[in-house]
CSV table of C-alpha atoms in Angstrom, one decimal:
chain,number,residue,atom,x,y,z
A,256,UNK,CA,0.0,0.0,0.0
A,257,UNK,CA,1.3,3.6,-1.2
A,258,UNK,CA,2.1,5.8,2.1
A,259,UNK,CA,2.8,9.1,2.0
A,260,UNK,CA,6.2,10.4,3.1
A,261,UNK,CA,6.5,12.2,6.6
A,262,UNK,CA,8.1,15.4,5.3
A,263,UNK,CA,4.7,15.7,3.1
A,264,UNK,CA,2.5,14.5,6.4
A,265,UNK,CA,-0.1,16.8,7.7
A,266,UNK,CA,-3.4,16.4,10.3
A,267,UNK,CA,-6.4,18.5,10.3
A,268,UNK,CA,-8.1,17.2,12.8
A,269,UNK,CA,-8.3,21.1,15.2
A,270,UNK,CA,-7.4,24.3,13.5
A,271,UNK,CA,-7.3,27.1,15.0
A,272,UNK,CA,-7.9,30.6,13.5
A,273,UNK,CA,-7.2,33.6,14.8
A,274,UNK,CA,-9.7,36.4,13.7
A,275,UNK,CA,-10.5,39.8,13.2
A,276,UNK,CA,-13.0,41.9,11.7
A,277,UNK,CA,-12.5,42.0,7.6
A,278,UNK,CA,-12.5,39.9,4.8
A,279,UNK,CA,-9.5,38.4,5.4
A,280,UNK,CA,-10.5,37.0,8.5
A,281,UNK,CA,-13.2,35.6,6.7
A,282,UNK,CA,-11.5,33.8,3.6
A,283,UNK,CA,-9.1,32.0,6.3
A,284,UNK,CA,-12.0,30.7,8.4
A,285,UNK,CA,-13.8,29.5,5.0
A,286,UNK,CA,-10.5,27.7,4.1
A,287,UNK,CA,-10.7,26.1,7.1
A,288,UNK,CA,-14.2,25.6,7.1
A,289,UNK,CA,-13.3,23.4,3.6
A,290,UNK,CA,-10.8,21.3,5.6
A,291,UNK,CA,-13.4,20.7,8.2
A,292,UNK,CA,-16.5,19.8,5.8
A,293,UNK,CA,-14.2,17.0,3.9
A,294,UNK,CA,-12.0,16.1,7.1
A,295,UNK,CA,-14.2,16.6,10.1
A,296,UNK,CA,-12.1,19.0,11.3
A,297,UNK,CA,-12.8,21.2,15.0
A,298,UNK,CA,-12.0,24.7,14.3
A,299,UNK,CA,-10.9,27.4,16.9
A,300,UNK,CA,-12.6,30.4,16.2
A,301,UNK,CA,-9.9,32.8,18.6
A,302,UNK,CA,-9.9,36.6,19.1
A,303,UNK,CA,-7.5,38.3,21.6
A,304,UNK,CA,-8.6,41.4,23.6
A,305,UNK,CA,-6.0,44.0,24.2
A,306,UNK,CA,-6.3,45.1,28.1
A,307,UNK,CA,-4.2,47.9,28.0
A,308,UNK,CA,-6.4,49.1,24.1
A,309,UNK,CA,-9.9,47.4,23.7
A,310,UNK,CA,-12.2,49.7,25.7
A,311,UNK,CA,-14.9,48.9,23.1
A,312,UNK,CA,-14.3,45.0,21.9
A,313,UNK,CA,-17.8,43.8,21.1
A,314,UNK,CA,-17.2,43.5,17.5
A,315,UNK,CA,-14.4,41.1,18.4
A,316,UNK,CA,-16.6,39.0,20.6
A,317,UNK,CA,-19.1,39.4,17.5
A,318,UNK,CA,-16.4,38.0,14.9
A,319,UNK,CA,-16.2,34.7,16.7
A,320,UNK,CA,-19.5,34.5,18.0
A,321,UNK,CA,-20.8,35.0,14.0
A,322,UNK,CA,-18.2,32.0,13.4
A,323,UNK,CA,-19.6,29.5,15.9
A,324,UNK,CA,-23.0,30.3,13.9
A,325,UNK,CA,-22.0,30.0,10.4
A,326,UNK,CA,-19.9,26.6,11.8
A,327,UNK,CA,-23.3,25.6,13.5
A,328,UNK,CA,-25.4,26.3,10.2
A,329,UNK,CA,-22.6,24.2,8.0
A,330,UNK,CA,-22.5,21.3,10.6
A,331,UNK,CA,-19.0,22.4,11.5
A,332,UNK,CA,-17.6,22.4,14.9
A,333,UNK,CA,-16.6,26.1,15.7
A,334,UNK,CA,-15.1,26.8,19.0
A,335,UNK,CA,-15.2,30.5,20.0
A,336,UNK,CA,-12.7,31.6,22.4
A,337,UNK,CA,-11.8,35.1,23.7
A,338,UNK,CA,-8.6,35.8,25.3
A,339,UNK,CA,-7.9,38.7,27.3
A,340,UNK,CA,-4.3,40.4,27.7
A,341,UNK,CA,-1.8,43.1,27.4
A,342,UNK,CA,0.3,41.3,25.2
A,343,UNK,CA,-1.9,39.9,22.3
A,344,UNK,CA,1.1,37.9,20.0
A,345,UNK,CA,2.3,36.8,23.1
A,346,UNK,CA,-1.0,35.4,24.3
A,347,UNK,CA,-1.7,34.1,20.7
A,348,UNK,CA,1.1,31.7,20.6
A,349,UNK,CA,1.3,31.0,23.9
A,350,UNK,CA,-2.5,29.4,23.5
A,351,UNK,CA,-1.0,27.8,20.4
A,352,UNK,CA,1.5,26.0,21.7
A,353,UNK,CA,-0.3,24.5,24.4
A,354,UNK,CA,-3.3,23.5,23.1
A,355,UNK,CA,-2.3,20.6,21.1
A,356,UNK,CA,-3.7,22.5,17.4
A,357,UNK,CA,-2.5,21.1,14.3
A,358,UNK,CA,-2.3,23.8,12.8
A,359,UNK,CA,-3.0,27.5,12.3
A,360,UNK,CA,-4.5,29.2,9.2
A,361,UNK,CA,-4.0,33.1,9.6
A,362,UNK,CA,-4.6,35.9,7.5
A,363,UNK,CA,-2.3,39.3,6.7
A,364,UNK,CA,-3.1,42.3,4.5
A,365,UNK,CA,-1.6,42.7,1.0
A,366,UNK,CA,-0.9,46.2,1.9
A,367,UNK,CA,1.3,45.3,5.4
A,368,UNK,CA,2.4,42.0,4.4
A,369,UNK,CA,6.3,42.7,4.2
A,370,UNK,CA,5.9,44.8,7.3
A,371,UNK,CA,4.2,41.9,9.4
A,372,UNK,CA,6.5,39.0,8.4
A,373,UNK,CA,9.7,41.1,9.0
A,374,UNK,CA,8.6,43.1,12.3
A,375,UNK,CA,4.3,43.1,12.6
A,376,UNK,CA,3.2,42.8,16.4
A,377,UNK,CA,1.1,39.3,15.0
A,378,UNK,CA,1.4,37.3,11.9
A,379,UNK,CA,5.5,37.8,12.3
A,380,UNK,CA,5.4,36.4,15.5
A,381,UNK,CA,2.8,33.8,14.9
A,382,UNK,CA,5.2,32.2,12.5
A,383,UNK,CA,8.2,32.7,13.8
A,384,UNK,CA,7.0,31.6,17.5
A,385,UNK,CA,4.6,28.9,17.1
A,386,UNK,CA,5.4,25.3,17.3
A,387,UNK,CA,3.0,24.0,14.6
A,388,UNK,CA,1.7,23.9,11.5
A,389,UNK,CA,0.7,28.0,10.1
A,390,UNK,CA,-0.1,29.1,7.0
A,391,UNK,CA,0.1,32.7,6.6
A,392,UNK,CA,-2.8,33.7,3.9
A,393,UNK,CA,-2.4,37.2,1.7
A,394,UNK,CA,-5.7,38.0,0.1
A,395,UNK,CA,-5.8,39.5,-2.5
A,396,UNK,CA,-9.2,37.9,-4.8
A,397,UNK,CA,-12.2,37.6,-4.2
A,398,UNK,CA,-12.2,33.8,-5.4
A,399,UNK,CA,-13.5,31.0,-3.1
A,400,UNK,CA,-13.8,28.1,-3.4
A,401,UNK,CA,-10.2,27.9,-5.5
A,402,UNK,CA,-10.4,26.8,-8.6
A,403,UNK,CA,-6.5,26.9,-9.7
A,404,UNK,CA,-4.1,26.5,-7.4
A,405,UNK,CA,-0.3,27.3,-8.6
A,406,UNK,CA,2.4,25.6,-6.7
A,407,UNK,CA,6.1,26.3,-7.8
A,408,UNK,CA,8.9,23.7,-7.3
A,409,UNK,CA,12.0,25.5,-6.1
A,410,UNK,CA,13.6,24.9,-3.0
A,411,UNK,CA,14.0,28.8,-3.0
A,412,UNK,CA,10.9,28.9,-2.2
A,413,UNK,CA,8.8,26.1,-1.3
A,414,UNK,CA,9.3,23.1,0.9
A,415,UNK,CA,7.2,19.7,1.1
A,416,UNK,CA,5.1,20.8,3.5
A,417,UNK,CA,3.8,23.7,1.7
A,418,UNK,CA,3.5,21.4,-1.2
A,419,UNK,CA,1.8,18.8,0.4
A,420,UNK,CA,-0.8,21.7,2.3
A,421,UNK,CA,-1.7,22.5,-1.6
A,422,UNK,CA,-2.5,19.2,-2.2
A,423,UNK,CA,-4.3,18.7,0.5
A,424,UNK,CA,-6.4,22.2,0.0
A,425,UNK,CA,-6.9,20.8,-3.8
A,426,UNK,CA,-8.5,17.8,-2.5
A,427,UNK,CA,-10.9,19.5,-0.1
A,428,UNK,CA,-11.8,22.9,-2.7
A,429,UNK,CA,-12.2,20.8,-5.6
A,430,UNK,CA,-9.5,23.2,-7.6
A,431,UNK,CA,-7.0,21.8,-9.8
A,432,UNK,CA,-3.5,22.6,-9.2
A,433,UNK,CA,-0.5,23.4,-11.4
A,434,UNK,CA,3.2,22.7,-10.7
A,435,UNK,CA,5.9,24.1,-12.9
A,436,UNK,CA,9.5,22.6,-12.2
A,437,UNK,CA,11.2,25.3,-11.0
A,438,UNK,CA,14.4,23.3,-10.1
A,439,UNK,CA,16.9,24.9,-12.3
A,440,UNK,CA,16.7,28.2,-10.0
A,441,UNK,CA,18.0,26.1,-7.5
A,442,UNK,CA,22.1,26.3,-6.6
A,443,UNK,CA,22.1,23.6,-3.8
A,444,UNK,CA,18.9,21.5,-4.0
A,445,UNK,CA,18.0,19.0,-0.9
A,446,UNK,CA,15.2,16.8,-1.8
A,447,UNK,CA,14.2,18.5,-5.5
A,448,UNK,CA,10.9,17.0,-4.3
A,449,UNK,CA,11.7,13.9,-6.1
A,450,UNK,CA,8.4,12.3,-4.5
A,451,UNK,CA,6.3,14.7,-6.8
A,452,UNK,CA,7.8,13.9,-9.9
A,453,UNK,CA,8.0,9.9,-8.6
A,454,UNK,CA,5.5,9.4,-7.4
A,455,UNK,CA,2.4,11.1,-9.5
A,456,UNK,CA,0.5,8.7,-10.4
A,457,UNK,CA,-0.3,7.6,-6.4
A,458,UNK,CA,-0.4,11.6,-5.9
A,459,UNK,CA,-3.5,12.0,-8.4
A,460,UNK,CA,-4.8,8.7,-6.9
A,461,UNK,CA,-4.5,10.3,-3.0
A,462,UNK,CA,-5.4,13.8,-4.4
A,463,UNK,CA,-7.6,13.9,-7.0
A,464,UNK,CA,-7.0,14.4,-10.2
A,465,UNK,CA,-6.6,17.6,-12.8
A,466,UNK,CA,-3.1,17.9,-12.1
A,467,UNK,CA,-0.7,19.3,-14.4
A,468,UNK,CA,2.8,19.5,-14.5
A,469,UNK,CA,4.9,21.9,-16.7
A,470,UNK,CA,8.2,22.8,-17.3
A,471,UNK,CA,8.7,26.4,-15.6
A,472,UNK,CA,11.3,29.1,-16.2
A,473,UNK,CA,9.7,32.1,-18.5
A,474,UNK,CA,12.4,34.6,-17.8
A,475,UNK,CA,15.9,34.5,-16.0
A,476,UNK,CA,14.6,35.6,-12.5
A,477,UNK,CA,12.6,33.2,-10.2
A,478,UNK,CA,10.3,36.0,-9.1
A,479,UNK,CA,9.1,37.1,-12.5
A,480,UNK,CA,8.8,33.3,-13.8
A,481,UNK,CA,6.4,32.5,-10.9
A,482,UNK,CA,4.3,35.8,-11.1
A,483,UNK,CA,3.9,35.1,-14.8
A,484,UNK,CA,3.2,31.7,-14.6
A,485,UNK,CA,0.6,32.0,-12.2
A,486,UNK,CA,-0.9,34.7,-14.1
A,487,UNK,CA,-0.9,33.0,-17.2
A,488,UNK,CA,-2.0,30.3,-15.2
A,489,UNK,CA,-5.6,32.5,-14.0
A,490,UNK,CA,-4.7,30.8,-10.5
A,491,UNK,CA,-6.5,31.9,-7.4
A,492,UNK,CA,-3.9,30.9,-5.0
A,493,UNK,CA,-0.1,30.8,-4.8
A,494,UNK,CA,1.4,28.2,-2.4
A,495,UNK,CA,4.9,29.5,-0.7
A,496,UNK,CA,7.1,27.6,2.1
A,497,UNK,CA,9.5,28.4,4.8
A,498,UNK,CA,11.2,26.5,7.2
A,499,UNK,CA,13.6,26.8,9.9
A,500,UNK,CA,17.4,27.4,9.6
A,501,UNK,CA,20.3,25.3,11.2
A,502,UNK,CA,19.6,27.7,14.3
A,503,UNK,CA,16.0,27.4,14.4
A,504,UNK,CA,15.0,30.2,13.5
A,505,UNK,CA,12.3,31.7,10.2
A,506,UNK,CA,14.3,33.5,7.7
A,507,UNK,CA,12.0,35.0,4.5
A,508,UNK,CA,13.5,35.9,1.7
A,509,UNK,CA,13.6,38.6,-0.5
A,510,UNK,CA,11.6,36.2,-3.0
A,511,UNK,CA,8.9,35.3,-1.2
A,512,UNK,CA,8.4,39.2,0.4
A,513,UNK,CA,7.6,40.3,-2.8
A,514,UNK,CA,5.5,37.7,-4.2
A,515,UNK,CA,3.6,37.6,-0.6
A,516,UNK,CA,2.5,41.1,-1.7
A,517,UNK,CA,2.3,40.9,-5.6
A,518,UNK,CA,0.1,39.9,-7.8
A,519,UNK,CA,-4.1,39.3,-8.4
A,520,UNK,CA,-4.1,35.7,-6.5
A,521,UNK,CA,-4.6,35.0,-2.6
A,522,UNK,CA,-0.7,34.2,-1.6
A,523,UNK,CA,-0.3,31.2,0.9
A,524,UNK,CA,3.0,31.0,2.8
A,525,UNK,CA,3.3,27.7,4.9
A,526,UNK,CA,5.6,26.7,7.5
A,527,UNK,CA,5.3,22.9,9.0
């Protein structure tokens, strides 16, 4: 029997997302709300009041409590929960951390996007801190359910778990995805995601299919390549990947900065 490989390993079964008031609050909590319809998974609808700032906090009580009812209405589990403190990333993660999620799904403004990953009070620290699963979510289109989903191979910047949370957000929004073989970009490859290109046949049969694969690389620069590709491509969402260095710690690069914040497709940036 095929198995999927660990690196490309992910569980679903409680998500948590944080939330605020907007639409990108609400695109995160409907991708999760696709995970949990095909998986069964328990969401945590979380809000964090700011003791020293939040004199008037009702519509954050409101955002979760209007989750818990649109969970309730799609048979989905929806767990609202408010935390109160005077430092809100701190408080975020630490409920993270030690709440045995598999994962967190949280959204970040196009317009702030390089800010919050290099020094923003949440998302930054949300990534960098937490001890599971995040996926960082720049929207950007109004498009939901995905119907294309555009995932570049380059180790520059993908990994396998970013690849493997595209599949599995193919398989529970129906879309179809597009890999282009970015692997010439690469100086020092790893893996090369050899499983992918191995192993596709048992992907489509796991995943679904309407796959493609194409050979990538329409201009000299990585950046451009992708941004036309997916363009080209009329994809809805752009799957990225980060992962820790030899000291542990999230570095971004300039790559992924810039196509976090570019472009007319929702931008995903996962860390396992």
């Amino acid at each position: 029997m095929f198995e999927i490989p660990r690196p490309y390993l992910l569980k679903f079964e409680r998500i948590a997302v944080p939330m605020a008031e907007g639409r990108s609050s609400r695109r995160v909590l409907h991708i999760a709300f696709s995970f949990a319809s095909a998986m069964g998974s328990e969401i945590t609808a979380i809000t964090v009041r700011d003791q020293a700032k939040d004199m008037m906090w009702t519509n954050k009580i409101t955002v979760v409590t209007n989750a818990y009812k649109e969970g309730l209405n799609n048979n989905i589990k929806v767990i609202p929960k408010i935390l109160t403190s005077s430092d809100v990333k701190s408080a975020l993660v630490e409920e993270l951390n030690r709440h045995s999620y598999d994962m967190v799904i949280i959204a970040s403004e196009k317009r702030s996007i390089i800010t919050r990953i290099t020094s923003g009070p949440v998302s930054n620290y949300v990534i960098k801190r937490s001890n599971i699963p995040t996926a960082l979510v720049s929207v950007k289109t109004q498009n939901f359910p995905y119907k294309t989903i555009y995932i570049p191979l380059s180790e520059s910047v993908n990994t396998r778990g970013s690849v493997a949370f595209g599949l599995f957000l193919k398989k529970v929004t129906g879309a179809k995805v597009i890999f282009s073989d970015l692997r010439a970009f690469d100086q020092n490859p790893t893996h090369k995601f050899s499983y992918i290109f191995d192993y596709m046949n048992e992907i489509v049969e796991n995943f679904g299919g309407n796959i493609t694969m194409k050979k990538g690389g329409t201009s000299s620069d990585l950046k451009e390549s992708i941004l036309t590709e997916a363009s080209n491509s009329e994809a809805d969402a752009l799957i990225l990947g980060v992962r820790a260095g030899p000291n542990g710690k999230i570095r971004v690069s300039s790559e992924i900065k810039d196509l976090m914040k570019t472009g007319e497709f929702d931008s995903i940036l996962f860390k396992k």
